GROMACS .gro file of C-alpha atoms in nm:
model
  211
    1HIS     CA    1  14.950 -14.752   3.258
    2ALA     CA    2  14.745 -14.829   3.565
    3GLY     CA    3  14.993 -15.090   3.685
    4ALA     CA    4  15.307 -14.885   3.631
    5PRO     CA    5  15.555 -14.918   3.918
    6GLU     CA    6  15.631 -14.617   4.132
    7VAL     CA    7  15.922 -14.403   4.019
    8GLY     CA    8  16.237 -14.508   4.202
    9GLU     CA    9  16.565 -14.343   4.289
   10LEU     CA   10  16.797 -14.217   4.017
   11PRO     CA   11  17.008 -14.523   3.919
   12ALA     CA   12  17.331 -14.321   3.909
   13LEU     CA   13  17.282 -14.229   4.274
   14LYS     CA   14  17.176 -14.567   4.411
   15GLY     CA   15  17.385 -14.694   4.696
   16GLY     CA   16  17.449 -14.344   4.831
   17ALA     CA   17  17.730 -14.260   4.591
   18ALA     CA   18  17.738 -14.125   4.238
   19GLY     CA   19  17.796 -14.401   3.985
   20GLY     CA   20  17.811 -14.412   3.608
   21VAL     CA   21  17.518 -14.275   3.414
   22THR     CA   22  17.306 -14.523   3.220
   23PHE     CA   23  17.160 -14.399   2.895
   24GLY     CA   24  16.891 -14.608   2.732
   25CYS     CA   25  16.663 -14.653   2.434
   26LEU     CA   26  16.373 -14.899   2.433
   27ASN     CA   27  16.249 -14.811   2.085
   28HIS     CA   28  16.239 -15.074   1.813
   29PHE     CA   29  16.583 -15.181   1.690
   30ALA     CA   30  16.496 -15.087   1.330
   31LYS     CA   31  16.502 -14.716   1.423
   32MET     CA   32  16.871 -14.729   1.513
   33THR     CA   33  17.034 -14.591   1.199
   34ARG     CA   34  17.408 -14.561   1.142
   35GLU     CA   35  17.386 -14.188   1.214
   36THR     CA   36  17.198 -14.259   1.537
   37VAL     CA   37  17.476 -14.497   1.642
   38ARG     CA   38  17.741 -14.238   1.556
   39VAL     CA   39  17.576 -13.970   1.770
   40TRP     CA   40  17.506 -14.207   2.060
   41ALA     CA   41  17.870 -14.316   2.049
   42GLU     CA   42  17.973 -13.952   2.080
   43VAL     CA   43  17.751 -13.922   2.387
   44LEU     CA   44  17.913 -14.226   2.548
   45LYS     CA   45  18.263 -14.099   2.472
   46ARG     CA   46  18.176 -13.758   2.616
   47VAL     CA   47  18.037 -13.903   2.942
   48GLY     CA   48  18.304 -14.114   3.108
   49GLY     CA   49  18.189 -14.435   3.273
   50SER     CA   50  17.848 -14.421   3.107
   51ARG     CA   51  17.663 -14.718   2.963
   52LEU     CA   52  17.390 -14.764   2.703
   53LEU     CA   53  17.094 -14.998   2.750
   54LEU     CA   54  16.920 -15.102   2.427
   55HIS     CA   55  16.618 -15.305   2.321
   56VAL     CA   56  16.776 -15.534   2.062
   57PRO     CA   57  16.674 -15.897   1.998
   58PRO     CA   58  16.934 -16.172   2.048
   59GLY     CA   59  17.140 -16.296   1.757
   60ASN     CA   60  17.259 -16.112   1.448
   61SER     CA   61  17.098 -15.782   1.551
   62ARG     CA   62  17.307 -15.762   1.866
   63GLU     CA   63  17.621 -15.863   1.679
   64LEU     CA   64  17.554 -15.588   1.425
   65THR     CA   65  17.497 -15.334   1.702
   66VAL     CA   66  17.822 -15.425   1.879
   67ARG     CA   67  18.010 -15.401   1.550
   68ARG     CA   68  17.865 -15.060   1.461
   69PHE     CA   69  17.946 -14.913   1.800
   70GLY     CA   70  18.291 -15.068   1.782
   71GLU     CA   71  18.349 -14.886   1.453
   72GLN     CA   72  18.277 -14.565   1.644
   73GLY     CA   73  18.522 -14.646   1.922
   74VAL     CA   74  18.278 -14.778   2.185
   75GLU     CA   75  18.363 -15.117   2.335
   76ALA     CA   76  18.100 -15.388   2.375
   77GLY     CA   77  18.125 -15.377   2.755
   78ARG     CA   78  17.951 -15.039   2.759
   79LEU     CA   79  17.642 -15.181   2.588
   80GLU     CA   80  17.366 -15.379   2.757
   81PHE     CA   81  17.079 -15.546   2.574
   82VAL     CA   82  16.727 -15.631   2.686
   83PRO     CA   83  16.487 -15.855   2.491
   84THR     CA   84  16.121 -15.801   2.413
   85MET     CA   85  15.925 -15.847   2.736
   86ASN     CA   86  15.581 -15.802   2.884
   87LEU     CA   87  15.452 -15.461   2.990
   88GLU     CA   88  15.549 -15.504   3.353
   89GLY     CA   89  15.906 -15.595   3.267
   90TYR     CA   90  15.933 -15.322   3.004
   91LEU     CA   91  15.828 -15.051   3.249
   92ALA     CA   92  16.058 -15.191   3.518
   93VAL     CA   93  16.360 -15.155   3.287
   94HIS     CA   94  16.322 -14.777   3.318
   95GLU     CA   95  16.431 -14.811   3.680
   96ARG     CA   96  16.781 -14.879   3.543
   97MET     CA   97  16.791 -14.578   3.308
   98ASP     CA   98  16.901 -14.224   3.398
   99VAL     CA   99  16.850 -14.059   3.056
  100ALA     CA  100  16.666 -14.187   2.749
  101LEU     CA  101  16.807 -14.124   2.402
  102ASP     CA  102  16.550 -14.087   2.126
  103PRO     CA  103  16.643 -14.243   1.789
  104PHE     CA  104  16.618 -14.039   1.470
  105PRO     CA  105  16.490 -13.954   1.216
  106TYR     CA  106  16.205 -14.187   1.322
  107VAL     CA  107  16.158 -14.079   1.681
  108GLY     CA  108  15.962 -14.241   1.960
  109GLY     CA  109  15.605 -14.163   2.058
  110THR     CA  110  15.449 -14.403   2.306
  111THR     CA  111  15.797 -14.508   2.414
  112THR     CA  112  15.884 -14.146   2.488
  113CYS     CA  113  15.572 -14.102   2.699
  114ASP     CA  114  15.643 -14.426   2.886
  115GLY     CA  115  15.994 -14.311   2.971
  116LEU     CA  116  15.877 -13.972   3.093
  117TRP     CA  117  15.604 -14.138   3.301
  118MET     CA  118  15.876 -14.345   3.467
  119GLY     CA  119  16.073 -14.029   3.546
  120VAL     CA  120  16.334 -14.060   3.270
  121PRO     CA  121  16.421 -13.744   3.072
  122VAL     CA  122  16.429 -13.797   2.695
  123VAL     CA  123  16.672 -13.625   2.459
  124THR     CA  124  16.531 -13.591   2.107
  125LEU     CA  125  16.640 -13.449   1.773
  126ALA     CA  126  16.372 -13.247   1.592
  127GLY     CA  127  16.359 -13.337   1.224
  128GLY     CA  128  16.256 -13.130   0.925
  129ALA     CA  129  15.910 -13.015   0.831
  130GLU     CA  130  15.892 -13.274   0.552
  131MET     CA  131  15.851 -13.553   0.813
  132PRO     CA  132  15.656 -13.393   1.100
  133GLY     CA  133  15.469 -13.705   1.203
  134THR     CA  134  15.776 -13.926   1.239
  135SER     CA  135  16.059 -13.685   1.320
  136ARG     CA  136  15.901 -13.420   1.543
  137GLY     CA  137  15.691 -13.624   1.784
  138GLY     CA  138  15.945 -13.597   2.063
  139TRP     CA  139  15.961 -13.220   2.023
  140SER     CA  140  15.581 -13.200   2.043
  141ILE     CA  141  15.565 -13.409   2.361
  142LEU     CA  142  15.844 -13.222   2.536
  143ARG     CA  143  15.703 -12.883   2.436
  144VAL     CA  144  15.375 -12.969   2.609
  145LEU     CA  145  15.573 -13.062   2.923
  146GLY     CA  146  15.778 -12.743   2.917
  147ARG     CA  147  16.098 -12.936   2.850
  148GLU     CA  148  16.202 -12.803   2.509
  149ARG     CA  149  16.553 -12.769   2.648
  150TRP     CA  150  16.586 -13.144   2.585
  151VAL     CA  151  16.513 -13.092   2.212
  152ALA     CA  152  16.812 -13.064   1.977
  153ARG     CA  153  16.805 -12.912   1.628
  154ARG     CA  154  17.132 -13.071   1.515
  155ALA     CA  155  17.342 -13.371   1.609
  156GLU     CA  156  17.609 -13.172   1.793
  157GLU     CA  157  17.345 -13.012   2.014
  158TYR     CA  158  17.197 -13.355   2.086
  159VAL     CA  159  17.533 -13.466   2.228
  160GLU     CA  160  17.562 -13.147   2.434
  161ILE     CA  161  17.214 -13.187   2.585
  162ALA     CA  162  17.269 -13.553   2.675
  163ALA     CA  163  17.610 -13.483   2.828
  164GLY     CA  164  17.471 -13.185   3.017
  165LEU     CA  165  17.197 -13.393   3.173
  166ALA     CA  166  17.447 -13.663   3.270
  167GLY     CA  167  17.667 -13.402   3.436
  168ASP     CA  168  17.392 -13.278   3.667
  169LEU     CA  169  17.286 -13.570   3.884
  170ALA     CA  170  17.100 -13.346   4.129
  171GLY     CA  171  16.897 -13.203   3.843
  172LEU     CA  172  16.831 -13.551   3.705
  173ALA     CA  173  16.713 -13.669   4.045
  174GLU     CA  174  16.472 -13.376   4.069
  175GLU     CA  175  16.334 -13.442   3.721
  176ARG     CA  176  16.287 -13.807   3.812
  177ARG     CA  177  16.096 -13.709   4.124
  178THR     CA  178  15.862 -13.463   3.947
  179LEU     CA  179  15.813 -13.579   3.587
  180ARG     CA  180  15.514 -13.804   3.654
  181GLU     CA  181  15.320 -13.528   3.829
  182ARG     CA  182  15.417 -13.286   3.553
  183MET     CA  183  15.266 -13.528   3.300
  184ARG     CA  184  14.954 -13.573   3.512
  185GLY     CA  185  14.896 -13.198   3.504
  186SER     CA  186  14.962 -13.159   3.131
  187ALA     CA  187  14.750 -13.183   2.818
  188LEU     CA  188  14.918 -13.518   2.744
  189THR     CA  189  14.697 -13.694   2.999
  190ASP     CA  190  14.384 -13.477   2.971
  191VAL     CA  191  14.160 -13.751   2.830
  192GLU     CA  192  13.844 -13.541   2.852
  193ALA     CA  193  14.001 -13.271   2.634
  194PHE     CA  194  14.113 -13.534   2.383
  195ALA     CA  195  13.757 -13.669   2.368
  196ARG     CA  196  13.611 -13.321   2.315
  197ASP     CA  197  13.864 -13.250   2.040
  198ILE     CA  198  13.793 -13.571   1.847
  199GLU     CA  199  13.417 -13.519   1.884
  200GLY     CA  200  13.460 -13.166   1.752
  201ALA     CA  201  13.657 -13.296   1.456
  202TYR     CA  202  13.386 -13.551   1.372
  203ARG     CA  203  13.117 -13.283   1.387
  204ALA     CA  204  13.320 -13.049   1.169
  205LEU     CA  205  13.372 -13.323   0.911
  206TRP     CA  206  13.001 -13.404   0.912
  207ARG     CA  207  12.903 -13.039   0.866
  208GLU     CA  208  13.152 -13.003   0.583
  209TRP     CA  209  13.017 -13.316   0.412
  210CYS     CA  210  12.658 -13.192   0.448
  211GLU     CA  211  12.748 -12.859   0.295
   0.00000   0.00000   0.00000
């Protein structure tokens, strides 16, 4: 996004002292399954003093979210909700997030890229081969960036990765400082290569049709 704000300081380190880690997910509320809530609750219980910022519309959806986390032993005070907002506000919310948690089995795509562009590491769970387009997108993005260590193959590993990131604030701060440049130098933002690839695909389809 041309108007994206500059990447700021790691929220957990603002004010010159280490504070609680803020996890976040700005994906659509409908992706937040009961199993996703269970695993995210485990992350919060593992990381003392942490909070979770979620994109959930006001009303019944928030009440349901609070109830589901409560069933998993996470009190409402550790949850923070943000509404749907314009692009500027949406990108600015990332300035309050230390680590992004990808939902599953329907993972993020554009949202994942937005978070990484704003310097926020994303923890994702790679799904099975039967749903590659919806459950492995995060894995694909992180592989291109050389960050497959943030990709879990099972729920327990997801919790371990998230807790490990939260326990290394110096490492998080370095990732925040360098992620945008890493993306700039990757295939994810090589628009000329994307154009060549799609042109090549069109030509191949045309040749196949002619034959």
